[in-house]
Coordinates of C-alpha atoms in Angstrom, one line a residue:
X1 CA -3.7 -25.8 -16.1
X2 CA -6.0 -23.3 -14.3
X3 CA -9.1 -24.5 -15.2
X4 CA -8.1 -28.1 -14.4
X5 CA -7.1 -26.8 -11.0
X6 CA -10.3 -25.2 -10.4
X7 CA -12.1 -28.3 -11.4
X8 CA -9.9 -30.2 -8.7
X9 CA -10.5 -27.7 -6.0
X10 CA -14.1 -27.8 -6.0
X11 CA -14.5 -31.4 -6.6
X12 CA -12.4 -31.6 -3.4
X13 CA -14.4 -29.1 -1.9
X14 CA -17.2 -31.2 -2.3
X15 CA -15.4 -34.5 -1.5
X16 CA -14.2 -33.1 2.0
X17 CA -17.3 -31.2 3.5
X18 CA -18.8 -34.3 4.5
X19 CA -15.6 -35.8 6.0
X20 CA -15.4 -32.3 8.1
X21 CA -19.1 -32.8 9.3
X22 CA -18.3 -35.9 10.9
X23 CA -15.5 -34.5 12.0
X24 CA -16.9 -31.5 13.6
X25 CA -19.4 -33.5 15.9
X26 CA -16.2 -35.9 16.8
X27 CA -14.5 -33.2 18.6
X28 CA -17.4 -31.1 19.7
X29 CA -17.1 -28.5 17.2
X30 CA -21.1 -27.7 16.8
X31 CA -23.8 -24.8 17.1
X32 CA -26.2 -25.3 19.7
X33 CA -29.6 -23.4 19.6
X34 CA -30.6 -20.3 21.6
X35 CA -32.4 -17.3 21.4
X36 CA -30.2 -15.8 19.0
X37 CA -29.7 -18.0 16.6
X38 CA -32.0 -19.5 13.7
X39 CA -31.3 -22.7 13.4
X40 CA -33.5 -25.1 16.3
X41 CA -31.1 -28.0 16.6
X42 CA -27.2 -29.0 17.0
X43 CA -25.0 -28.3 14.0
X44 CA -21.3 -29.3 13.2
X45 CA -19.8 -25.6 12.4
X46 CA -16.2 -26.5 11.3
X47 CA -17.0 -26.1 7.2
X48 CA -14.6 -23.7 6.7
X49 CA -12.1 -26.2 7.0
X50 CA -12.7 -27.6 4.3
X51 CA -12.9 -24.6 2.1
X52 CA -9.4 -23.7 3.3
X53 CA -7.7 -27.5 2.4
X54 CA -9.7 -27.3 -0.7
X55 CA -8.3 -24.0 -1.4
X56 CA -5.1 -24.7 -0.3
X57 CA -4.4 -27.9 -2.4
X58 CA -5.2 -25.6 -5.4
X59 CA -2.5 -23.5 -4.4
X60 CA -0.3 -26.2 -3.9
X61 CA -1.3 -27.4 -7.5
X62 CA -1.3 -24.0 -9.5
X63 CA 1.8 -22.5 -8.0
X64 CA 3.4 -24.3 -5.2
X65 CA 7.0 -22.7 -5.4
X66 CA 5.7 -18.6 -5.8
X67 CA 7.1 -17.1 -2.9
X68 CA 4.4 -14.0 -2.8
X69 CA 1.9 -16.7 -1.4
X70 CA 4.0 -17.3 1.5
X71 CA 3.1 -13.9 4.0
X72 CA -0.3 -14.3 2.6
X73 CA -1.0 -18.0 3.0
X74 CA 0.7 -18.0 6.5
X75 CA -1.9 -15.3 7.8
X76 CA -4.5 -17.6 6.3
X77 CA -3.6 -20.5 9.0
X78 CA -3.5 -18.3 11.7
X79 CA -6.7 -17.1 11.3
X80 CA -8.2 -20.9 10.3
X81 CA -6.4 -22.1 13.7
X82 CA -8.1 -19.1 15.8
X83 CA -11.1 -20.0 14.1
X84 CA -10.6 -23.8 14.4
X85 CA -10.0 -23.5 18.1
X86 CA -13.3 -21.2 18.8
X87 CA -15.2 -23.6 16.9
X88 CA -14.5 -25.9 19.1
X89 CA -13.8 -24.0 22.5
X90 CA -15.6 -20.5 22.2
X91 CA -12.3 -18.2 22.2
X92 CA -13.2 -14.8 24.3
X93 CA -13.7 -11.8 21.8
X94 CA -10.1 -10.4 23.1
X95 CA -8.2 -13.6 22.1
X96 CA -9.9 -13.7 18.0
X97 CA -9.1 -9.6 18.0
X98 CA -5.6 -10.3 19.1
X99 CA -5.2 -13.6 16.2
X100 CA -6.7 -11.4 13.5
X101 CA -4.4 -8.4 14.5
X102 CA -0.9 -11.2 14.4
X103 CA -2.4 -12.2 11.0
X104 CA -2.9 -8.8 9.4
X105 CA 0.8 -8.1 10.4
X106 CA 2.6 -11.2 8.7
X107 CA 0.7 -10.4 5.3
X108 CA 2.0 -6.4 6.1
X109 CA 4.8 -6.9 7.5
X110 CA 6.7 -9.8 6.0
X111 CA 4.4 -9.8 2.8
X112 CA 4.6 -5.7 2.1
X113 CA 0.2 -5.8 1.4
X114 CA -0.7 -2.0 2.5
X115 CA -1.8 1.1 0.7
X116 CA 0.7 3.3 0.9
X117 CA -0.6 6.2 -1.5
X118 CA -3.8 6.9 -3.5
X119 CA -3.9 9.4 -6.3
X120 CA -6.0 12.8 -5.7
X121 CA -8.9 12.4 -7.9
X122 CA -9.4 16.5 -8.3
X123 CA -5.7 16.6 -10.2
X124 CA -2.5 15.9 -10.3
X125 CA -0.5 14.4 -7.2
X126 CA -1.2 11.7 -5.3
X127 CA -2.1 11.6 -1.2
X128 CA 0.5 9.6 0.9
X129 CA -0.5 8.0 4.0
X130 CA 2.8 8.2 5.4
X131 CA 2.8 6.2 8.5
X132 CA -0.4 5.3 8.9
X133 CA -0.4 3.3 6.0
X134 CA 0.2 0.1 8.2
X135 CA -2.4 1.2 10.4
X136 CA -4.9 2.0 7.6
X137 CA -4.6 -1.4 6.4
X138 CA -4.4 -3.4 9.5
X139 CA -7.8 -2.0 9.9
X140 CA -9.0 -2.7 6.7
X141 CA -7.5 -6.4 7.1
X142 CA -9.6 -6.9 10.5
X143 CA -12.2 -4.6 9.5
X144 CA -13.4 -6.9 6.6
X145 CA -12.5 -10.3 8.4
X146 CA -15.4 -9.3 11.1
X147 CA -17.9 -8.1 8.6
X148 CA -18.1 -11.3 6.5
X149 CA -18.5 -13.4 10.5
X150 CA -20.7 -11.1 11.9
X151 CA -23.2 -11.5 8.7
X152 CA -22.8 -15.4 9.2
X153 CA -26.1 -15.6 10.9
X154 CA -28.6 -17.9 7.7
X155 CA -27.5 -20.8 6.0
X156 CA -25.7 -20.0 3.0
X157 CA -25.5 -16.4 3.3
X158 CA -21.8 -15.5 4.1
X159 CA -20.7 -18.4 1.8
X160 CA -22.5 -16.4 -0.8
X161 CA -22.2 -13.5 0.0
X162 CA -18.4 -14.2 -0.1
X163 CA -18.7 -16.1 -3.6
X164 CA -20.3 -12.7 -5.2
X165 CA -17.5 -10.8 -3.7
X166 CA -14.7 -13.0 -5.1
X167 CA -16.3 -13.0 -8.3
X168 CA -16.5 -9.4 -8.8
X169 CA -13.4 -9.2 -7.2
X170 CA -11.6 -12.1 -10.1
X171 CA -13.9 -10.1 -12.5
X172 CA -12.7 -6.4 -11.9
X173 CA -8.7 -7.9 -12.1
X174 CA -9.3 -9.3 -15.4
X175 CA -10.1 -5.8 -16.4
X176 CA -6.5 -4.5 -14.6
X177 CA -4.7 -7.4 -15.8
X178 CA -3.6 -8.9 -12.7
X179 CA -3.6 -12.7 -13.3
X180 CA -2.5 -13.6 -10.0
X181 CA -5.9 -12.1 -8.5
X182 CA -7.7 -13.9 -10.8
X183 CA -6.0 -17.0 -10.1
X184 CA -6.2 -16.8 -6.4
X185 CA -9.5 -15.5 -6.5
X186 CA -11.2 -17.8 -8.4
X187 CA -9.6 -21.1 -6.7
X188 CA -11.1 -19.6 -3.1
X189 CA -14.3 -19.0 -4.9
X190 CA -14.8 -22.4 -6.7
X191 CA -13.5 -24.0 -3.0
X192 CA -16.6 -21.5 -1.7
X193 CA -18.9 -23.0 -4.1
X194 CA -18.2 -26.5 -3.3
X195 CA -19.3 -25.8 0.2
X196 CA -22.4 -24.1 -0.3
X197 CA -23.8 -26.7 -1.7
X198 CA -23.8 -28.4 1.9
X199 CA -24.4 -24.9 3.4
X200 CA -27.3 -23.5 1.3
X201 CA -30.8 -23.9 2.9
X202 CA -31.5 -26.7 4.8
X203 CA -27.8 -26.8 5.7
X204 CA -26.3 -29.7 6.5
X205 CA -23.1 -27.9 8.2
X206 CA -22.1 -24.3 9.1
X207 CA -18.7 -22.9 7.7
X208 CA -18.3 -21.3 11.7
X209 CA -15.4 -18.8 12.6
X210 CA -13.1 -20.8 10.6
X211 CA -14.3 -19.9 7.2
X212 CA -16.3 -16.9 7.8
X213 CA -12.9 -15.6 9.5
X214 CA -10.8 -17.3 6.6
X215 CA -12.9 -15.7 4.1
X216 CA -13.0 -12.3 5.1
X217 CA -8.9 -12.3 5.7
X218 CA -8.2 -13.5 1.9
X219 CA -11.1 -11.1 0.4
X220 CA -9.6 -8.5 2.5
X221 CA -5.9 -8.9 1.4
X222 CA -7.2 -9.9 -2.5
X223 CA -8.9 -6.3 -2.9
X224 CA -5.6 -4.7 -1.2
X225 CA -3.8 -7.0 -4.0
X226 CA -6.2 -5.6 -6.3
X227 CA -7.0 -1.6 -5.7
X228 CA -3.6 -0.5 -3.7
X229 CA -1.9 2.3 -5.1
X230 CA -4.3 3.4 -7.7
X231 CA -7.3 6.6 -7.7
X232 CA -9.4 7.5 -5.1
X233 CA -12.0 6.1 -7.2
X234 CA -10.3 2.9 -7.5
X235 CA -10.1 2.6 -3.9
X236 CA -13.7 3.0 -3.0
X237 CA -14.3 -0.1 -5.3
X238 CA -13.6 -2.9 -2.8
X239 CA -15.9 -0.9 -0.5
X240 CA -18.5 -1.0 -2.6
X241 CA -18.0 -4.9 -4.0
X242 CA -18.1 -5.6 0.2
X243 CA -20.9 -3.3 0.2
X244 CA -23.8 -5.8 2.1
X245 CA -21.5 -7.4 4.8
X246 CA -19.4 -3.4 5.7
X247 CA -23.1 -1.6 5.7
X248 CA -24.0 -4.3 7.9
X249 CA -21.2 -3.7 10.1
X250 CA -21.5 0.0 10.2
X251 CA -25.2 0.1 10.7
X252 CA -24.6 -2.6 14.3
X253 CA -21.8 0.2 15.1
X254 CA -24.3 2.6 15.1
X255 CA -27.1 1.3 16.5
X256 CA -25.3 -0.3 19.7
X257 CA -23.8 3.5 20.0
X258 CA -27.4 5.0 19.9
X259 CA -28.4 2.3 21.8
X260 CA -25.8 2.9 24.7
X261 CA -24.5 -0.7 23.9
X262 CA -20.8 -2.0 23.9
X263 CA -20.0 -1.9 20.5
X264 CA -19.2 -5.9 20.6
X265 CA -22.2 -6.8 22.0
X266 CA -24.6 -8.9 20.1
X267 CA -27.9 -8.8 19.0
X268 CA -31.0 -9.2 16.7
X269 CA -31.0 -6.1 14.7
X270 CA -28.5 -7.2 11.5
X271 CA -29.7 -7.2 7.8
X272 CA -30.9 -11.1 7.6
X273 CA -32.4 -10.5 11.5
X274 CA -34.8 -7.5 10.4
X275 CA -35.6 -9.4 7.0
X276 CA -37.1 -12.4 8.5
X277 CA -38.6 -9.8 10.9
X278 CA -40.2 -8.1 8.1
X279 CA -41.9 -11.0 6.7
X280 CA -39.4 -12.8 4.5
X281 CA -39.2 -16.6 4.7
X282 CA -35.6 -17.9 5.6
X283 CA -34.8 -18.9 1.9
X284 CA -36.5 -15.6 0.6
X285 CA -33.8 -13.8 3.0
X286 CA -30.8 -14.8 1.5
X287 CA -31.3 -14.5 -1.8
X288 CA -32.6 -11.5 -1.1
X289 CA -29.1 -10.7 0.3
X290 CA -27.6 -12.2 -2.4
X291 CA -29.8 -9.8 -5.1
X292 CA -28.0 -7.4 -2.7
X293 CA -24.5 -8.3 -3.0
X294 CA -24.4 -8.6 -6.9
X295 CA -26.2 -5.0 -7.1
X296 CA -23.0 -3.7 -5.3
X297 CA -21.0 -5.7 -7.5
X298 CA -22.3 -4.4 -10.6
X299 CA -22.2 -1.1 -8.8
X300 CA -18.3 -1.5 -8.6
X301 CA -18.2 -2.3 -12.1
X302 CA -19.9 1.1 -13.3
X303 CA -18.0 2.7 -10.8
X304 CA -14.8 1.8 -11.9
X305 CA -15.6 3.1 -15.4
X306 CA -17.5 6.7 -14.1
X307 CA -16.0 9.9 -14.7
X308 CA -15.0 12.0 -11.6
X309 CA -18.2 13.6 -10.9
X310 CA -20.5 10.6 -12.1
X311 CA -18.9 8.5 -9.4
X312 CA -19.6 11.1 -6.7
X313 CA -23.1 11.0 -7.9
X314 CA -23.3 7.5 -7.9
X315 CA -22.2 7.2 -4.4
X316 CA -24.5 9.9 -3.1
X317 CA -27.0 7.9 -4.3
X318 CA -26.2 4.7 -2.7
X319 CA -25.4 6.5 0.6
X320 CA -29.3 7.9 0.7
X321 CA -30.9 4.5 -0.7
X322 CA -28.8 2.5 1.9
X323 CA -30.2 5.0 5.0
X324 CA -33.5 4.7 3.2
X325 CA -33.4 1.0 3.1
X326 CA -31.6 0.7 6.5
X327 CA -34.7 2.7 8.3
X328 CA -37.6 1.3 6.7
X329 CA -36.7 -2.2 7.8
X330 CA -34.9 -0.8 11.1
X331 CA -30.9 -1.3 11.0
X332 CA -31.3 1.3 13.3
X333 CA -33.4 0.8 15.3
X334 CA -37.6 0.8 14.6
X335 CA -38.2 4.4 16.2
X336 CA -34.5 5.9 14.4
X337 CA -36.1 7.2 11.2
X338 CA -34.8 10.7 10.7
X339 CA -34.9 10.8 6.6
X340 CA -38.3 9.0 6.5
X341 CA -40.1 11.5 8.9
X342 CA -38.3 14.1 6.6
X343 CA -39.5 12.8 3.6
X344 CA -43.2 12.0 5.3
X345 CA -43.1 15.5 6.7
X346 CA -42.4 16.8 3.2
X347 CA -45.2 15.0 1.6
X348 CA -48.0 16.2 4.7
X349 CA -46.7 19.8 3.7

């Protein structure tokens, strides 16, 4: 019965994505060019939509009666509804923060998603948030939801960046056993899928806030669904499989702080930005990204399966490459090179 379902969910995927371009343009949902963006002509940017109805009719389909979905799928529209209406109208920042913040409570609240305890991986006992666990995951629900928009900036690249995390994500719950993961998982990515054909390089339509919002609420509640309650090693996993679009997030953080920037304000210094910068043709860029994201999955993976000490190791590791990798094409900033001039100072010597 699953397979079949995933079968009809991307076919309808497919089927609908044109119907939602036409629709887009209609009602004035599009992308118009400016000196941020990429693209150099008007776009229809209401694609996510048709992830989401694709998605949801798979639900429908594969379980329409399990009342688990309900907190979680209810989130779901009010974030496709905020994202809908700044598709169309531009919502202020304020107003998106405010949707994402009512949507992250219904899938707490009502739907009991939040890490309430992680085992201490140096023994026995276990750490208890107490009550910042609603906190702690209201930030993680919001947290995520923004990293997979704000990375939304080639054709294709969110979409896929997005499939590789649900992948690894359906992949990792086979290996805990949780079929309804798997299932959800895998009907959002095949629904993904289906889209990016449309939104892979030349794109014919942008998924906009609606599914680059959409998609980073479920991926954030699907690795809660996943990791809660388990090691401290097990928790750093969804970090890692949302490795590209978080580092991303961090790094802007960071550099609008050194910079003496409003943390929301935007500009041309994110991952795909400093890529084509350095040379790489559009294409070339994201699936350079995408090289990216499966490294972190596949990162996950062996992470999961380390020993204690081997896992710290590991992430040592992929903290210095990132900062490595993050100042030599200028996350930071071009003149913020602190570990380069080290290393270059160490090599003069």
């Amino acid at each position: 019965m699953i397979y079949l379902t995933l079968i009809l969910c991307f076919i309808c995927s497919v089927l609908l994505t044109p119907l939602v371009k036409r629709l887009a343009f209609k009602i004035g949902a599009t992308d118009k060019p400016n000196n941020r963006k990429v693209h150099e002509k008007v776009m229809p940017r209401l694609g996510g939509l048709a992830i989401y109805l694709s998605f949801m009719l798979g639900i429908f389909i594969f379980a329409p009666s399990q009342e688990s979905h309900l907190p979680i799928m209810i989130g779901g529209l009010i974030i496709v509804i905020i994202g809908i209406l700044d598709d169309v109208f531009e919502l202020p920042a304020k107003i998106k923060f405010i949707g994402q913040i009512a949507a992250a409570l219904v899938v707490v609240l009502w739907g009991g998603v939040e890490v309430e305890w992680i085992n201490s991986p140096f023994g026995e006992g276990k750490i208890d948030f107490g009550y910042f666990a609603i906190p702690i995951t209201i930030l993680w629900i919001v947290g995520v939801t923004n990293a997979i928009n704000l990375i939304d900036g080639l054709d294709g690249l969110a979409a896929g960046v997005s499939s590789i995390a649900l992948f690894t994500i359906a992949g990792m719950a086979v290996f805990m056993q949780n079929t309804y993961v798997i299932a959800i998982a895998s009907l959002l990515l095949v629904a993904t899928l289906g889209f990016l054909i449309f939104n892979f390089h030349p794109a014919k339509i942008f998924m906009g806030d609606t599914g680059a919002l959409f998609l980073g609420y479920m991926i954030a509640v699907l690795s809660l669904l996943g990791f809660k309650n388990v090691t401290m090693i097990s928790f750093i996993i969804p970090v890692l499989i949302l490795g590209v679009p978080l580092s991303d997030t961090i790094f802007a953080i960071f550099r609008r702080i050194l910079n003496k920037q409003p943390i929301s304000a935007p500009d041309k210094f994110h991952l795909h930005h400093c890529l084509l910068n350095a040379g790489f043709t559009h294409k070339q860029t994201v699936l350079l990204i995408y090289a990216m994201a499966a490294c972190f999955g596949m990162i996950a993976i062996i992470f999961s399966q380390a020993k204690i000490w081997g896992a710290i190791l590991l992430i040592a590791v992929v903290l210095v490459m990132l900062e490595l990798f993050a100042e030599i094409i200028g996350l930071l900033g071009k003149d913020y090179q602190p570990l380069l001039k080290r290393l270059k100072g160490k090599g003069n010597g």
